[in-house]
Amino acid sequence: MTPVERYLTEHRSRFIQELCDYLRFPSISAQPAHAPDMRACARWLVERCRAIGLKTELCTTGGNPVVVARTPRDRRQRKPHFVVYGHYDVQPPDPLDLWDSPPFEPSIRGDLLFARGSSDNKGQHMAHLNAVEAYFATGTELPCDLTFVVEGEEEVGSTHLGRFLRDRKADLRCEAIVISDTGIPGREHPALTYALRGICALEVVVRGPSRDLHSGIFGGCVDNPAMVLCQMLASLRDAKGRITIPGFYDDVVPIGAYERRQMKRLPFTERQERRFLGVKQLFGEAGYTFVEQRSARPTCEINGLTSGYQGEGSKTIIPSWASAKLTFRLVANQDPSRVAQLVTRHLKKVCPPTVRLEVKGGHGGAPYMLDPKSAFAQASLRAVRSAFQCEPVLLREGGSIPIVTDCQRILGADALLIGLALPDANAHSPNESFSLSIFDRGMRMSAHLWPELSKVSRER
Ligand code: BES
Ligand code: ZN
């Protein structure tokens, strides 16, 4: 065992306590009322990074602050530089009554630490911070310079981060960016994620009469915005799960034969999945396996649908308006702004003249794909393999991390996605959890990573 590994073992319980402290902040980026919690959480992180020995700044961006923490630089040596990205913001915890323990009161049951943000993403980037602490505290030299960039707006589309990266390009220029914000298929199946889906978010509002109307007095002669919206939304997809917007699939790169073989090796079965999700039957685009459907094919989802009376009992009205929040998950080589245009054009075409339609653009992020044969990808796989003591799988993931393509474009660096969340971690759901034994392996993975990646950059 190296001194770094011994240190990680000896300080395990403090690391868990500190992670619990971090998880107590309700850093919900989607809700403006939590702005003070966002700042408090970021300030806590700044203190934690400083205590480790990192040169740390709290940076303003126009949105929630970004924490930037650098290993002290030694001017006499030119070391390779890597950025580690994470996010301290979390998704809203609702519905609260489905949580077995309150979302912001971390609770450990067996190997699992339950709290909103435990897997997505506080636990995951803390693993990297703790590994750096272990290097410093044991006097082990890091073979590279590191900069941690931990933002507070990932869950709402990272709207201010692109600009921030551009402004700081000189400081952040790096060989690669390491991100642990994805999943692994199982405890014995650690992974390198080589592709993420992109996203295009939109809001659709349909307006009818100037106020809610009596549905008996006026029903039959005035169009119903809720009905119209439902019909329009229903026209986005056919019964076979194919999106019917003209041009939507034009830029989609088909799934490679090699990828199909990889996906078949993953430890998922339809039966298990159906049970785990509590659905009667899985549903997806015909002609694809469910693993392909949820990672390598684009989708159209309604995330929220609002109209009319939703309180107790009934209220006989024609609602004045109806609205829906939509997101499309995109795959290589779809472009989020082109998709937004295609969707808007289609909705305008199918909208009847009886209502007014508004389509509001939301956040967007391009899909990401890395060559898993690249030297950095292979070096990451070595670090994962030695920490988990088993053979990692290559994954395409269905989620999005909008910043990864910005990093490629702005910093010229590929993202190495080595996540630590288990499939039943309940990210974005009630009872989110993080496995503490995976936390241990994640810290070791991080410790192994820096020598592996640095070797590659020295050989380049
Ligand atoms: N950690 C996730 C992204 C993720 C999840 C990647 C699972 C791969 C597998 C991240 O925090 C996230 O949830 N991102 C949002 C981004 C969106 C709001 C722009 C997402 O994917 O919904
Ligand atoms: Zn998330």
Tab-separated table of C-alpha atoms and ligand atoms in Angstrom:
chain	number	residue	atom	x	y	z
A	1	MET	CA	0.000	0.000	0.000
A	2	THR	CA	1.371	3.445	-0.883
A	3	PRO	CA	1.429	6.219	1.750
A	4	VAL	CA	-1.372	7.932	-0.205
A	5	GLU	CA	-3.556	4.829	-0.042
A	6	ARG	CA	-2.796	4.337	3.644
A	7	TYR	CA	-3.740	7.959	4.317
A	8	LEU	CA	-7.031	7.525	2.462
A	9	THR	CA	-7.847	4.494	4.591
A	10	GLU	CA	-6.896	6.160	7.877
A	11	HIS	CA	-8.907	9.319	7.220
A	12	ARG	CA	-11.982	7.606	5.835
A	13	SER	CA	-14.393	8.514	8.598
A	14	ARG	CA	-13.466	12.204	8.531
A	15	PHE	CA	-13.914	12.230	4.750
A	16	ILE	CA	-17.404	10.844	5.224
A	17	GLN	CA	-18.214	13.419	7.916
A	18	GLU	CA	-16.991	16.214	5.657
A	19	LEU	CA	-19.045	14.934	2.774
A	20	CYS	CA	-22.077	14.966	5.091
A	21	ASP	CA	-21.350	18.612	6.009
A	22	TYR	CA	-21.185	19.467	2.311
A	23	LEU	CA	-24.471	17.656	1.657
A	24	ARG	CA	-26.345	19.656	4.304
A	25	PHE	CA	-26.447	22.742	2.044
A	26	PRO	CA	-29.654	22.762	-0.021
A	27	SER	CA	-27.789	24.075	-3.051
A	28	ILE	CA	-30.706	23.890	-5.474
A	29	SER	CA	-29.780	25.932	-8.526
A	30	ALA	CA	-33.215	25.809	-10.143
A	31	GLN	CA	-34.863	27.757	-7.309
A	32	PRO	CA	-33.880	31.427	-6.884
A	33	ALA	CA	-34.906	31.325	-3.206
A	34	HIS	CA	-31.868	29.137	-2.580
A	35	ALA	CA	-29.349	31.710	-3.825
A	36	PRO	CA	-28.029	32.274	-0.257
A	37	ASP	CA	-27.592	28.492	0.179
A	38	MET	CA	-25.665	28.369	-3.092
A	39	ARG	CA	-23.249	31.007	-1.823
A	40	ALA	CA	-22.901	29.369	1.587
A	41	CYS	CA	-22.212	26.009	-0.017
A	42	ALA	CA	-19.585	27.511	-2.338
A	43	ARG	CA	-17.930	29.277	0.612
A	44	TRP	CA	-17.815	25.991	2.532
A	45	LEU	CA	-16.093	24.367	-0.441
A	46	VAL	CA	-13.596	27.214	-0.669
A	47	GLU	CA	-12.661	26.628	2.986
A	48	ARG	CA	-12.361	22.885	2.439
A	49	CYS	CA	-10.070	23.395	-0.581
A	50	ARG	CA	-7.938	25.886	1.342
A	51	ALA	CA	-7.604	23.457	4.247
A	52	ILE	CA	-6.252	20.865	1.814
A	53	GLY	CA	-3.619	23.345	0.662
A	54	LEU	CA	-5.123	24.451	-2.638
A	55	LYS	CA	-4.959	28.065	-3.807
A	56	THR	CA	-8.638	28.764	-3.933
A	57	GLU	CA	-10.833	31.558	-5.288
A	58	LEU	CA	-14.559	32.116	-5.262
A	59	CYS	CA	-15.286	33.535	-8.710
A	60	THR	CA	-18.325	35.508	-9.773
A	61	THR	CA	-19.858	34.643	-13.123
A	62	GLY	CA	-23.138	36.538	-13.242
A	63	GLY	CA	-24.822	33.431	-11.882
A	64	ASN	CA	-23.898	31.154	-9.011
A	65	PRO	CA	-20.200	31.464	-8.121
A	66	VAL	CA	-17.578	29.035	-9.401
A	67	VAL	CA	-14.963	27.631	-7.034
A	68	VAL	CA	-11.505	27.459	-8.617
A	69	ALA	CA	-8.828	25.666	-6.612
A	70	ARG	CA	-5.282	25.108	-7.879
A	71	THR	CA	-2.401	23.020	-6.629
A	72	PRO	CA	0.484	25.385	-5.825
A	73	ARG	CA	2.691	25.731	-8.896
A	74	ASP	CA	6.407	25.111	-8.812
A	75	ARG	CA	7.914	27.572	-11.291
A	76	ARG	CA	11.082	25.530	-11.724
A	77	GLN	CA	9.189	22.585	-13.129
A	78	ARG	CA	6.858	22.424	-16.079
A	79	LYS	CA	4.305	19.812	-15.245
A	80	PRO	CA	1.324	18.705	-17.308
A	81	HIS	CA	-1.895	20.430	-16.273
A	82	PHE	CA	-5.281	18.789	-15.789
A	83	VAL	CA	-8.612	20.321	-14.833
A	84	VAL	CA	-11.041	18.464	-12.581
A	85	TYR	CA	-14.638	19.559	-13.047
A	86	GLY	CA	-17.546	19.083	-10.668
A	87	HIS	CA	-20.763	20.815	-9.656
A	88	TYR	CA	-21.995	21.722	-6.207
A	89	ASP	CA	-25.543	22.465	-7.308
A	90	VAL	CA	-28.226	19.818	-6.974
A	91	GLN	CA	-31.673	19.108	-8.394
A	92	PRO	CA	-34.795	20.010	-6.403
A	93	PRO	CA	-35.595	17.210	-3.929
A	94	ASP	CA	-39.369	17.021	-4.473
A	95	PRO	CA	-41.527	15.073	-3.938
A	96	LEU	CA	-40.383	15.244	-0.318
A	97	ASP	CA	-42.810	12.680	1.060
A	98	LEU	CA	-41.121	9.930	-0.942
A	99	TRP	CA	-37.809	10.351	0.907
A	100	ASP	CA	-37.111	7.882	3.736
A	101	SER	CA	-34.870	10.477	5.414
A	102	PRO	CA	-34.839	14.231	4.732
A	103	PRO	CA	-32.860	15.099	1.563
A	104	PHE	CA	-30.534	17.564	3.262
A	105	GLU	CA	-29.941	15.546	6.438
A	106	PRO	CA	-27.408	12.969	5.270
A	107	SER	CA	-28.182	9.507	6.582
A	108	ILE	CA	-25.946	6.442	6.357
A	109	ARG	CA	-27.675	3.077	6.045
A	110	GLY	CA	-25.337	0.175	5.399
A	111	ASP	CA	-22.948	1.106	2.609
A	112	LEU	CA	-25.129	3.927	1.318
A	113	LEU	CA	-25.076	7.599	2.159
A	114	PHE	CA	-28.488	9.087	1.411
A	115	ALA	CA	-28.854	12.785	0.568
A	116	ARG	CA	-29.711	14.942	-2.426
A	117	GLY	CA	-26.450	15.586	-4.275
A	118	SER	CA	-24.594	12.624	-2.755
A	119	SER	CA	-23.967	10.957	-6.126
A	120	ASP	CA	-24.824	13.903	-8.331
A	121	ASN	CA	-22.282	15.358	-7.734
A	122	LYS	CA	-20.813	16.259	-4.353
A	123	GLY	CA	-19.572	12.785	-3.394
A	124	GLN	CA	-17.933	12.255	-6.752
A	125	HIS	CA	-15.779	15.384	-6.872
A	126	MET	CA	-14.983	15.105	-3.152
A	127	ALA	CA	-13.278	11.791	-3.976
A	128	HIS	CA	-10.822	13.725	-6.171
A	129	LEU	CA	-10.281	16.456	-3.566
A	130	ASN	CA	-9.542	13.882	-0.874
A	131	ALA	CA	-6.988	12.156	-3.090
A	132	VAL	CA	-5.158	15.465	-3.486
A	133	GLU	CA	-5.256	15.976	0.272
A	134	ALA	CA	-3.627	12.553	0.643
A	135	TYR	CA	-0.825	13.506	-1.779
A	136	PHE	CA	-0.138	16.745	0.080
A	137	ALA	CA	-0.419	15.363	3.604
A	138	THR	CA	1.934	12.466	2.892
A	139	GLY	CA	4.453	14.648	1.072
A	140	THR	CA	3.942	12.644	-2.122
A	141	GLU	CA	4.751	14.728	-5.166
A	142	LEU	CA	1.942	15.160	-7.661
A	143	PRO	CA	3.318	14.557	-11.160
A	144	CYS	CA	1.017	17.245	-12.589
A	145	ASP	CA	-0.614	20.573	-11.831
A	146	LEU	CA	-4.313	20.406	-11.095
A	147	THR	CA	-7.095	22.970	-11.183
A	148	PHE	CA	-10.479	22.122	-9.727
A	149	VAL	CA	-13.410	23.961	-11.291
A	150	VAL	CA	-16.584	23.353	-9.320
A	151	GLU	CA	-19.613	25.211	-10.608
A	152	GLY	CA	-23.101	25.870	-9.281
A	153	GLU	CA	-25.249	25.797	-12.413
A	154	GLU	CA	-24.764	22.415	-14.028
A	155	GLU	CA	-28.286	21.271	-13.243
A	156	VAL	CA	-29.711	24.311	-15.007
A	157	GLY	CA	-27.592	24.130	-18.140
A	158	SER	CA	-24.267	25.755	-17.081
A	159	THR	CA	-25.369	28.997	-18.718
A	160	HIS	CA	-22.550	31.178	-17.351
A	161	LEU	CA	-19.704	28.694	-17.482
A	162	GLY	CA	-18.824	28.946	-21.176
A	163	ARG	CA	-18.136	32.647	-20.804
A	164	PHE	CA	-16.147	31.983	-17.628
A	165	LEU	CA	-13.960	29.404	-19.385
A	166	ARG	CA	-13.361	31.807	-22.247
A	167	ASP	CA	-12.330	34.608	-19.878
A	168	ARG	CA	-9.970	32.293	-18.014
A	169	LYS	CA	-8.705	30.402	-20.993
A	170	ALA	CA	-5.049	31.187	-20.269
A	171	ASP	CA	-5.215	29.757	-16.731
A	172	LEU	CA	-7.345	26.788	-17.608
A	173	ARG	CA	-5.578	25.583	-20.704
A	174	CYS	CA	-4.920	21.916	-19.965
A	175	GLU	CA	-4.150	18.511	-21.391
A	176	ALA	CA	-7.471	16.980	-20.443
A	177	ILE	CA	-10.386	17.548	-18.146
A	178	VAL	CA	-11.400	14.883	-15.677
A	179	ILE	CA	-15.049	14.581	-14.731
A	180	SER	CA	-16.631	12.139	-12.322
A	181	ASP	CA	-20.306	12.947	-12.852
A	182	THR	CA	-21.510	9.838	-14.671
A	183	GLY	CA	-22.448	6.315	-13.681
A	184	ILE	CA	-21.108	2.797	-13.588
A	185	PRO	CA	-23.244	-0.231	-14.484
A	186	GLY	CA	-22.412	-2.035	-11.227
A	187	ARG	CA	-19.945	-2.491	-8.382
A	188	GLU	CA	-17.944	-4.966	-10.438
A	189	HIS	CA	-18.376	-2.923	-13.609
A	190	PRO	CA	-16.524	0.362	-13.331
A	191	ALA	CA	-16.510	2.345	-16.540
A	192	LEU	CA	-15.100	4.970	-18.794
A	193	THR	CA	-17.895	6.933	-20.448
A	194	TYR	CA	-16.893	7.904	-23.979
A	195	ALA	CA	-20.139	9.572	-25.085
A	196	LEU	CA	-22.844	11.709	-23.531
A	197	ARG	CA	-26.054	12.915	-25.029
A	198	GLY	CA	-26.602	16.585	-25.710
A	199	ILE	CA	-29.743	18.461	-24.822
A	200	CYS	CA	-32.137	21.052	-26.219
A	201	ALA	CA	-34.660	22.500	-23.754
A	202	LEU	CA	-37.800	24.415	-24.795
A	203	GLU	CA	-40.966	25.710	-23.221
A	204	VAL	CA	-44.214	25.800	-25.184
A	205	VAL	CA	-47.120	28.029	-24.188
A	206	VAL	CA	-50.536	27.900	-25.833
A	207	ARG	CA	-52.891	30.787	-25.047
A	208	GLY	CA	-56.619	30.809	-25.686
A	209	PRO	CA	-59.354	32.970	-24.078
A	210	SER	CA	-58.250	35.981	-22.019
A	211	ARG	CA	-59.398	34.209	-18.811
A	212	ASP	CA	-60.636	30.785	-17.689
A	213	LEU	CA	-64.187	30.303	-18.995
A	214	HIS	CA	-67.237	28.331	-17.830
A	215	SER	CA	-66.945	25.100	-19.838
A	216	GLY	CA	-70.722	24.679	-19.948
A	217	ILE	CA	-71.510	28.148	-21.194
A	218	PHE	CA	-68.660	28.368	-23.706
A	219	GLY	CA	-67.575	24.760	-24.271
A	220	GLY	CA	-68.062	23.786	-27.904
A	221	CYS	CA	-67.416	27.163	-29.471
A	222	VAL	CA	-63.987	28.069	-28.040
A	223	ASP	CA	-60.860	25.953	-28.504
A	224	ASN	CA	-59.333	24.452	-25.377
A	225	PRO	CA	-55.623	25.351	-24.980
A	226	ALA	CA	-54.931	22.215	-22.914
A	227	MET	CA	-56.439	20.018	-25.602
A	228	VAL	CA	-54.592	21.875	-28.354
A	229	LEU	CA	-51.289	21.563	-26.526
A	230	CYS	CA	-51.811	17.828	-25.983
A	231	GLN	CA	-52.579	17.314	-29.655
A	232	MET	CA	-49.520	19.298	-30.685
A	233	LEU	CA	-47.287	17.399	-28.305
A	234	ALA	CA	-48.721	14.089	-29.408
A	235	SER	CA	-47.642	14.951	-32.949
A	236	LEU	CA	-43.967	14.960	-31.909
A	237	ARG	CA	-43.642	11.179	-31.711
A	238	ASP	CA	-45.258	8.152	-33.337
A	239	ALA	CA	-46.481	4.922	-31.759
A	240	LYS	CA	-43.173	3.229	-32.538
A	241	GLY	CA	-41.216	5.774	-30.512
A	242	ARG	CA	-39.852	7.608	-33.532
A	243	ILE	CA	-39.738	11.384	-33.434
A	244	THR	CA	-41.812	12.763	-36.290
A	245	ILE	CA	-40.350	16.256	-36.613
A	246	PRO	CA	-39.122	16.628	-40.211
A	247	GLY	CA	-35.319	16.679	-40.386
A	248	PHE	CA	-34.847	15.640	-36.741
A	249	TYR	CA	-32.689	12.588	-37.524
A	250	ASP	CA	-30.735	14.138	-40.409
A	251	ASP	CA	-27.465	14.534	-38.492
A	252	VAL	CA	-27.675	11.438	-36.301
A	253	VAL	CA	-24.627	9.185	-36.573
A	254	PRO	CA	-25.713	5.522	-36.625
A	255	ILE	CA	-24.518	3.253	-33.811
A	256	GLY	CA	-21.311	1.444	-34.790
A	257	ALA	CA	-21.048	-2.348	-34.874
A	258	TYR	CA	-18.270	-2.148	-32.284
A	259	GLU	CA	-20.500	-0.085	-29.999
A	260	ARG	CA	-23.368	-2.523	-30.329
A	261	ARG	CA	-21.067	-5.330	-29.212
A	262	GLN	CA	-19.906	-3.283	-26.191
A	263	MET	CA	-23.478	-2.526	-25.189
A	264	LYS	CA	-24.445	-6.183	-25.337
A	265	ARG	CA	-21.766	-6.883	-22.700
A	266	LEU	CA	-23.363	-4.605	-20.124
A	267	PRO	CA	-24.967	-6.343	-17.139
A	268	PHE	CA	-28.517	-5.156	-17.815
A	269	THR	CA	-31.573	-7.217	-18.637
A	270	GLU	CA	-34.947	-5.901	-19.706
A	271	ARG	CA	-36.713	-7.799	-16.953
A	272	GLN	CA	-34.521	-6.373	-14.199
A	273	GLU	CA	-34.854	-2.918	-15.611
A	274	ARG	CA	-38.626	-3.135	-15.807
A	275	ARG	CA	-38.831	-4.196	-12.172
A	276	PHE	CA	-36.340	-1.564	-11.012
A	277	LEU	CA	-38.260	1.198	-12.765
A	278	GLY	CA	-41.698	-0.029	-11.768
A	279	VAL	CA	-43.083	0.101	-15.296
A	280	LYS	CA	-45.420	-2.417	-16.912
A	281	GLN	CA	-43.337	-2.536	-20.034
A	282	LEU	CA	-40.313	-0.705	-21.394
A	283	PHE	CA	-40.938	1.583	-24.342
A	284	GLY	CA	-38.583	2.957	-26.949
A	285	GLU	CA	-37.775	3.462	-30.585
A	286	ALA	CA	-38.396	0.247	-32.502
A	287	GLY	CA	-35.333	-1.553	-33.823
A	288	TYR	CA	-33.023	-0.707	-30.916
A	289	THR	CA	-32.221	-2.448	-27.636
A	290	PHE	CA	-33.130	-0.548	-24.489
A	291	VAL	CA	-29.443	0.129	-23.780
A	292	GLU	CA	-29.126	1.696	-27.237
A	293	GLN	CA	-32.394	3.586	-26.826
A	294	ARG	CA	-31.339	5.254	-23.636
A	295	SER	CA	-27.801	6.199	-24.531
A	296	ALA	CA	-27.182	6.310	-28.243
A	297	ARG	CA	-30.533	7.458	-29.700
A	298	PRO	CA	-32.125	10.898	-29.444
A	299	THR	CA	-35.341	11.416	-27.507
A	300	CYS	CA	-38.191	13.841	-26.954
A	301	GLU	CA	-39.550	14.151	-23.422
A	302	ILE	CA	-42.234	16.209	-21.748
A	303	ASN	CA	-40.713	17.223	-18.399
A	304	GLY	CA	-43.701	19.164	-17.158
A	305	LEU	CA	-47.233	19.856	-18.325
A	306	THR	CA	-49.399	22.536	-16.766
A	307	SER	CA	-52.889	23.805	-17.374
A	308	GLY	CA	-56.229	24.489	-15.796
A	309	TYR	CA	-57.441	23.402	-12.396
A	310	GLN	CA	-55.420	20.812	-10.518
A	311	GLY	CA	-56.761	21.289	-6.988
A	312	GLU	CA	-59.178	19.089	-5.078
A	313	GLY	CA	-62.483	18.114	-6.629
A	314	SER	CA	-63.490	19.386	-10.031
A	315	LYS	CA	-63.790	22.777	-11.627
A	316	THR	CA	-65.582	23.053	-14.922
A	317	ILE	CA	-63.483	25.452	-16.980
A	318	ILE	CA	-61.826	25.970	-20.293
A	319	PRO	CA	-58.371	27.006	-19.177
A	320	SER	CA	-57.024	30.231	-20.571
A	321	TRP	CA	-53.599	28.737	-21.275
A	322	ALA	CA	-51.531	25.566	-21.217
A	323	SER	CA	-47.793	25.095	-21.125
A	324	ALA	CA	-45.209	22.357	-21.342
A	325	LYS	CA	-41.506	22.049	-20.650
A	326	LEU	CA	-39.766	19.846	-23.184
A	327	THR	CA	-36.281	18.467	-23.562
A	328	PHE	CA	-34.750	16.608	-26.452
A	329	ARG	CA	-31.694	14.443	-25.749
A	330	LEU	CA	-29.364	14.583	-28.695
A	331	VAL	CA	-26.648	12.328	-30.045
A	332	ALA	CA	-23.640	12.916	-32.280
A	333	ASN	CA	-23.791	14.961	-34.566
A	334	GLN	CA	-27.034	16.782	-33.756
A	335	ASP	CA	-26.835	20.490	-33.043
A	336	PRO	CA	-29.051	21.875	-30.244
A	337	SER	CA	-29.858	25.165	-31.975
A	338	ARG	CA	-30.790	23.452	-35.223
A	339	VAL	CA	-33.009	21.050	-33.299
A	340	ALA	CA	-34.678	24.018	-31.542
A	341	GLN	CA	-35.413	25.523	-34.969
A	342	LEU	CA	-36.843	22.291	-36.352
A	343	VAL	CA	-39.085	21.784	-33.318
A	344	THR	CA	-40.321	25.380	-33.394
A	345	ARG	CA	-41.076	25.171	-37.106
A	346	HIS	CA	-43.000	21.921	-36.618
A	347	LEU	CA	-45.038	23.272	-33.688
A	348	LYS	CA	-45.948	26.390	-35.656
A	349	LYS	CA	-47.064	24.245	-38.548
A	350	VAL	CA	-49.362	22.038	-36.479
A	351	CYS	CA	-50.738	24.831	-34.268
A	352	PRO	CA	-54.383	25.660	-35.166
A	353	PRO	CA	-55.397	29.292	-35.803
A	354	THR	CA	-57.667	29.270	-32.717
A	355	VAL	CA	-54.829	29.843	-30.203
A	356	ARG	CA	-51.630	31.868	-29.823
A	357	LEU	CA	-48.405	29.889	-29.638
A	358	GLU	CA	-45.169	30.856	-27.943
A	359	VAL	CA	-42.041	28.674	-28.045
A	360	LYS	CA	-39.358	29.844	-25.627
A	361	GLY	CA	-35.816	28.621	-26.105
A	362	GLY	CA	-34.076	27.199	-23.053
A	363	HIS	CA	-30.587	25.889	-22.413
A	364	GLY	CA	-28.767	23.650	-24.833
A	365	GLY	CA	-25.679	21.496	-24.953
A	366	ALA	CA	-24.067	19.537	-27.767
A	367	PRO	CA	-23.577	15.774	-27.607
A	368	TYR	CA	-20.091	14.523	-26.723
A	369	MET	CA	-17.982	11.702	-28.074
A	370	LEU	CA	-14.390	10.704	-27.337
A	371	ASP	CA	-12.277	8.051	-29.030
A	372	PRO	CA	-11.927	5.368	-26.331
A	373	LYS	CA	-8.669	4.287	-27.952
A	374	SER	CA	-7.023	7.665	-27.274
A	375	ALA	CA	-3.978	7.603	-25.003
A	376	PHE	CA	-5.687	9.565	-22.213
A	377	ALA	CA	-8.752	7.328	-22.348
A	378	GLN	CA	-6.533	4.264	-22.066
A	379	ALA	CA	-4.603	5.834	-19.166
A	380	SER	CA	-7.886	6.544	-17.337
A	381	LEU	CA	-8.929	2.951	-17.885
A	382	ARG	CA	-5.697	1.805	-16.227
A	383	ALA	CA	-6.411	3.957	-13.167
A	384	VAL	CA	-9.985	2.669	-12.946
A	385	ARG	CA	-8.824	-0.927	-13.368
A	386	SER	CA	-6.278	-0.718	-10.572
A	387	ALA	CA	-8.653	0.973	-8.123
A	388	PHE	CA	-11.549	-1.411	-8.767
A	389	GLN	CA	-9.417	-4.497	-9.410
A	390	CYS	CA	-11.550	-5.491	-12.377
A	391	GLU	CA	-11.976	-4.791	-16.059
A	392	PRO	CA	-13.841	-1.522	-16.805
A	393	VAL	CA	-16.508	-1.291	-19.492
A	394	LEU	CA	-16.895	1.427	-22.104
A	395	LEU	CA	-20.150	3.311	-21.808
A	396	ARG	CA	-22.298	5.691	-23.748
A	397	GLU	CA	-24.450	7.542	-21.254
A	398	GLY	CA	-27.798	9.141	-21.814
A	399	GLY	CA	-27.330	12.131	-19.492
A	400	SER	CA	-25.758	15.437	-20.441
A	401	ILE	CA	-22.994	17.587	-19.015
A	402	PRO	CA	-23.270	20.719	-21.136
A	403	ILE	CA	-19.783	21.907	-20.336
A	404	VAL	CA	-17.868	18.996	-21.882
A	405	THR	CA	-18.144	20.247	-25.437
A	406	ASP	CA	-17.337	23.817	-24.326
A	407	CYS	CA	-14.133	22.462	-22.797
A	408	GLN	CA	-13.226	20.810	-26.060
A	409	ARG	CA	-13.962	23.968	-28.021
A	410	ILE	CA	-12.574	26.575	-25.637
A	411	LEU	CA	-9.774	24.772	-23.845
A	412	GLY	CA	-8.951	22.309	-26.610
A	413	ALA	CA	-9.091	19.477	-24.104
A	414	ASP	CA	-11.026	16.215	-24.133
A	415	ALA	CA	-13.111	15.224	-21.133
A	416	LEU	CA	-12.328	11.941	-19.407
A	417	LEU	CA	-15.573	10.801	-17.837
A	418	ILE	CA	-14.953	8.388	-15.009
A	419	GLY	CA	-18.092	8.419	-12.908
A	420	LEU	CA	-18.887	6.692	-9.648
A	421	ALA	CA	-22.696	6.607	-9.445
A	422	LEU	CA	-24.414	3.222	-9.290
A	423	PRO	CA	-27.515	2.631	-11.464
A	424	ASP	CA	-29.742	2.669	-8.364
A	425	ALA	CA	-28.222	5.893	-6.972
A	426	ASN	CA	-31.527	7.689	-7.671
A	427	ALA	CA	-29.977	10.803	-9.157
A	428	HIS	CA	-32.707	13.468	-9.598
A	429	SER	CA	-35.115	11.138	-7.737
A	430	PRO	CA	-36.160	10.645	-4.117
A	431	ASN	CA	-33.655	8.775	-1.892
A	432	GLU	CA	-30.553	9.682	-3.854
A	433	SER	CA	-27.569	7.786	-2.482
A	434	PHE	CA	-23.837	7.314	-2.880
A	435	SER	CA	-22.034	4.083	-2.086
A	436	LEU	CA	-19.291	4.613	0.495
A	437	SER	CA	-17.277	1.654	-0.767
A	438	ILE	CA	-17.363	3.185	-4.244
A	439	PHE	CA	-16.315	6.479	-2.624
A	440	ASP	CA	-13.232	4.599	-1.302
A	441	ARG	CA	-12.462	3.198	-4.717
A	442	GLY	CA	-13.050	6.571	-6.314
A	443	MET	CA	-10.432	8.187	-4.085
A	444	ARG	CA	-7.962	5.455	-5.046
A	445	MET	CA	-8.894	5.800	-8.703
A	446	SER	CA	-8.097	9.499	-8.464
A	447	ALA	CA	-4.790	8.787	-6.731
A	448	HIS	CA	-3.792	6.388	-9.546
A	449	LEU	CA	-5.011	8.697	-12.253
A	450	TRP	CA	-2.464	11.499	-11.980
A	451	PRO	CA	0.667	9.371	-12.563
A	452	GLU	CA	-1.081	7.556	-15.433
A	453	LEU	CA	-2.246	10.711	-17.205
A	454	SER	CA	1.036	12.545	-16.595
A	455	LYS	CA	2.997	9.702	-18.134
A	456	VAL	CA	0.926	10.006	-21.304
A	457	SER	CA	1.518	13.748	-21.565
A	458	ARG	CA	5.243	13.391	-21.022
A	459	GLU	CA	5.396	10.812	-23.793
A	460	ARG	CA	3.489	12.996	-26.247
B	1	BES	N1	-24.536	13.846	-13.604
B	1	BES	C1	-25.520	14.279	-14.517
B	1	BES	C2	-25.251	13.869	-15.937
B	1	BES	C3	-25.247	12.389	-16.190
B	1	BES	C4	-26.081	11.543	-15.508
B	1	BES	C5	-24.417	11.898	-17.118
B	1	BES	C6	-26.054	10.193	-15.758
B	1	BES	C7	-24.405	10.559	-17.385
B	1	BES	C8	-25.215	9.701	-16.683
B	1	BES	C9	-25.671	15.769	-14.486
B	1	BES	O1	-25.606	16.309	-13.205
B	1	BES	C10	-27.024	16.126	-15.021
B	1	BES	O2	-27.994	15.700	-14.457
B	1	BES	N2	-27.085	16.891	-16.059
B	1	BES	C11	-28.292	17.410	-16.562
B	1	BES	C12	-27.921	18.519	-17.495
B	1	BES	C13	-29.043	19.360	-17.999
B	1	BES	C14	-29.808	20.027	-16.905
B	1	BES	C15	-28.506	20.368	-18.964
B	1	BES	C16	-29.081	16.327	-17.288
B	1	BES	O3	-28.506	15.453	-17.933
B	1	BES	O4	-30.306	16.348	-17.170
B	2	ZN	ZN	-27.686	15.903	-12.323
